[in-house]
Coordinates of C-alpha atoms in Angstrom, one line a residue:
X1 CA 129.5 96.4 107.2
X2 CA 129.1 99.9 106.2
X3 CA 126.9 102.3 107.8
X4 CA 124.5 102.2 104.8
X5 CA 124.3 98.2 104.9
X6 CA 123.8 98.4 108.7
X7 CA 120.9 100.9 108.3
X8 CA 119.4 98.9 105.5
X9 CA 119.5 95.7 107.4
X10 CA 118.0 97.5 110.5
X11 CA 115.2 98.9 108.4
X12 CA 114.4 95.6 106.8
X13 CA 114.4 93.8 110.3
X14 CA 112.3 96.6 111.8
X15 CA 109.9 96.8 108.9
X16 CA 109.5 93.0 108.8
X17 CA 108.4 92.9 112.2
X18 CA 106.0 95.9 111.9
X19 CA 104.6 94.6 108.7
X20 CA 103.8 91.1 110.2
X21 CA 102.4 92.4 113.4
X22 CA 100.6 95.5 112.2
X23 CA 99.9 94.9 108.6
X24 CA 100.2 96.6 105.2
X25 CA 98.0 99.6 105.9
X26 CA 99.2 100.5 109.4
X27 CA 102.9 100.2 108.7
X28 CA 104.2 103.5 107.3
X29 CA 107.7 104.6 106.1
X30 CA 107.7 107.2 109.0
X31 CA 106.7 104.6 111.6
X32 CA 109.4 102.2 110.4
X33 CA 112.1 105.1 110.5
X34 CA 111.0 106.1 114.1
X35 CA 111.0 102.5 115.5
X36 CA 114.5 101.9 113.7
X37 CA 115.8 105.2 115.2
X38 CA 116.5 106.6 111.8
X39 CA 115.4 109.7 110.0
X40 CA 112.9 109.3 107.1
X41 CA 115.4 110.5 104.6
X42 CA 117.7 107.8 105.7
X43 CA 115.2 105.3 105.0
X44 CA 114.2 106.8 101.7
X45 CA 117.7 106.6 100.5
X46 CA 117.6 102.9 100.7
X47 CA 113.9 102.3 99.7
X48 CA 112.0 104.2 96.9
X49 CA 108.5 103.5 98.8
X50 CA 106.8 101.2 101.2
X51 CA 106.2 98.6 98.4
X52 CA 110.0 98.6 97.7
X53 CA 110.5 98.2 101.4
X54 CA 108.2 95.2 101.5
X55 CA 109.8 93.6 98.6
X56 CA 113.2 93.8 100.2
X57 CA 111.8 92.4 103.4
X58 CA 110.3 89.4 101.3
X59 CA 113.7 88.9 99.6
X60 CA 115.5 88.9 102.9
X61 CA 113.1 86.3 104.3
X62 CA 113.4 84.1 101.3
X63 CA 117.2 84.0 101.2
X64 CA 118.8 82.8 104.4
X65 CA 122.2 83.6 103.1
X66 CA 122.3 86.3 100.3
X67 CA 125.7 85.0 99.1
X68 CA 124.4 81.6 98.1
X69 CA 121.7 81.4 95.4
X70 CA 118.8 79.2 96.8
X71 CA 119.1 76.5 94.1
X72 CA 122.7 76.1 95.1
X73 CA 122.1 75.2 98.9
X74 CA 122.5 71.8 100.2
X75 CA 119.1 71.6 101.5
X76 CA 117.7 72.5 98.0
X77 CA 120.1 70.2 96.2
X78 CA 118.8 67.4 98.4
X79 CA 115.7 67.2 96.3
X80 CA 117.8 65.8 93.6
X81 CA 119.3 62.8 95.5
X82 CA 118.2 59.4 96.7
X83 CA 114.9 57.7 95.9
X84 CA 111.8 59.5 95.3
X85 CA 110.5 59.3 98.9
X86 CA 113.8 60.8 100.0
X87 CA 113.4 63.6 97.6
X88 CA 110.0 64.3 98.6
X89 CA 111.0 64.4 102.2
X90 CA 113.7 66.9 101.3
X91 CA 111.4 69.1 99.5
X92 CA 109.0 69.1 102.4
X93 CA 111.7 69.9 104.9
X94 CA 113.2 72.7 102.6
X95 CA 109.8 74.3 102.0
X96 CA 108.8 74.1 105.6
X97 CA 111.8 76.0 106.5
X98 CA 111.1 78.6 103.7
X99 CA 107.5 79.0 105.0
X100 CA 108.5 79.6 108.5
X101 CA 111.0 82.4 107.4
X102 CA 108.7 83.9 104.6
X103 CA 105.0 83.2 104.7
X104 CA 104.0 85.8 107.0
X105 CA 105.9 88.6 105.3
X106 CA 104.6 87.4 102.0
X107 CA 101.3 87.3 103.2
X108 CA 101.6 91.2 103.7
X109 CA 101.9 91.5 99.9
X110 CA 98.6 89.5 99.6
X111 CA 97.1 92.0 101.8
X112 CA 98.6 94.9 100.0
X113 CA 97.5 93.7 96.6
X114 CA 93.7 94.0 97.6
X115 CA 94.1 97.8 97.4
X116 CA 97.2 98.6 95.6
X117 CA 97.6 98.0 91.9
X118 CA 101.3 98.1 92.0
X119 CA 101.5 95.5 94.9
X120 CA 98.9 93.3 93.0
X121 CA 101.5 93.4 89.9
X122 CA 104.4 92.5 92.1
X123 CA 102.4 89.7 93.8
X124 CA 101.7 88.2 90.5
X125 CA 105.1 88.4 89.3
X126 CA 106.3 86.9 92.5
X127 CA 103.6 84.0 91.8
X128 CA 105.0 83.5 88.2
X129 CA 108.6 83.2 89.9
X130 CA 107.2 80.7 92.5
X131 CA 105.6 78.6 89.7
X132 CA 109.0 78.4 87.8
X133 CA 110.8 77.4 91.0
X134 CA 108.1 74.7 91.8
X135 CA 108.9 73.4 88.3
X136 CA 112.6 73.4 88.8
X137 CA 112.2 71.6 92.2
X138 CA 109.8 69.1 90.8
X139 CA 112.2 68.4 88.0
X140 CA 114.8 67.6 90.7
X141 CA 112.4 65.4 92.4
X142 CA 111.2 63.5 89.3
X143 CA 114.5 63.5 87.5
X144 CA 112.8 64.9 84.4
X145 CA 110.8 67.7 83.1
X146 CA 107.2 67.7 84.7
X147 CA 104.0 68.5 82.6
X148 CA 102.4 72.0 83.5
X149 CA 99.4 70.2 85.2
X150 CA 101.7 68.6 87.5
X151 CA 103.5 71.7 88.2
X152 CA 100.2 73.5 88.8
X153 CA 99.2 70.9 91.3
X154 CA 102.4 71.2 93.4
X155 CA 102.3 74.9 93.0
X156 CA 98.9 75.0 94.8
X157 CA 100.0 72.3 97.4
X158 CA 103.1 74.1 98.2
X159 CA 101.4 77.6 98.5
X160 CA 102.0 79.9 101.6
X161 CA 98.2 80.1 101.7
X162 CA 97.9 76.3 102.5
X163 CA 100.9 76.6 105.1
X164 CA 99.2 79.7 106.7
X165 CA 95.7 78.1 106.9
X166 CA 97.0 74.7 108.3
X167 CA 99.9 75.9 110.6
X168 CA 98.5 79.3 111.3
X169 CA 94.8 78.9 111.5
X170 CA 94.4 75.3 112.3
X171 CA 97.5 75.0 114.7
X172 CA 99.5 72.3 112.8
X173 CA 103.0 72.1 113.8
X174 CA 105.6 72.5 110.8
X175 CA 106.4 68.6 111.5
X176 CA 102.7 67.7 110.9
X177 CA 102.6 70.0 107.9
X178 CA 105.6 68.3 106.5
X179 CA 104.2 64.7 107.1
X180 CA 101.0 66.2 105.2
X181 CA 102.9 67.6 102.3
X182 CA 104.8 64.3 102.0
X183 CA 101.6 62.3 101.8
X184 CA 99.8 64.6 99.5
X185 CA 102.9 65.0 97.2
X186 CA 103.5 61.3 97.1
X187 CA 99.8 60.7 96.1
X188 CA 99.9 63.3 93.4
X189 CA 103.2 62.0 91.9
X190 CA 101.9 58.4 92.1
X191 CA 98.9 59.5 90.0
X192 CA 101.4 61.1 87.6
X193 CA 103.0 57.7 87.1
X194 CA 99.6 55.9 86.6
X195 CA 98.6 58.2 83.9

């Protein structure tokens, strides 16, 4: 690994910790540089500004292995194999792991969007992307293209906000959240079948 890549990884790890512990407003580029033991110019060579750095932290959290596209991972592909119950359980497992890695850092973008117009635009773009990803996953689960209203339902059910409220605020374990998600998704898809 080159020095620049090592520095980038160090800054992302440091910034992720700081953003999650201290929030959007308190975390500054200078503070991240200091805690990482790097100069500010070194950090700015890698990231244009604080929002660019936050976005890099989110991307890093979302992608466990940057060499394999998410849709090509074994865990993601499992949503397309077996009966519907097996597919839904695979979706719950994959989503729980994704939320464990990324919900807290993505929530920082939600915080930033309150006061920063560029952050609000980025958050909205990321939510459009998440909607498209939910559509893709739901297509795997159903074996056919879902209607928009069904994607909307799953998009809300699978949101990091629901995860953070239940796991973070209410103290649910990830296993309990997965059981809840399976039950809610099964009920929602059963209603789709009944229509």
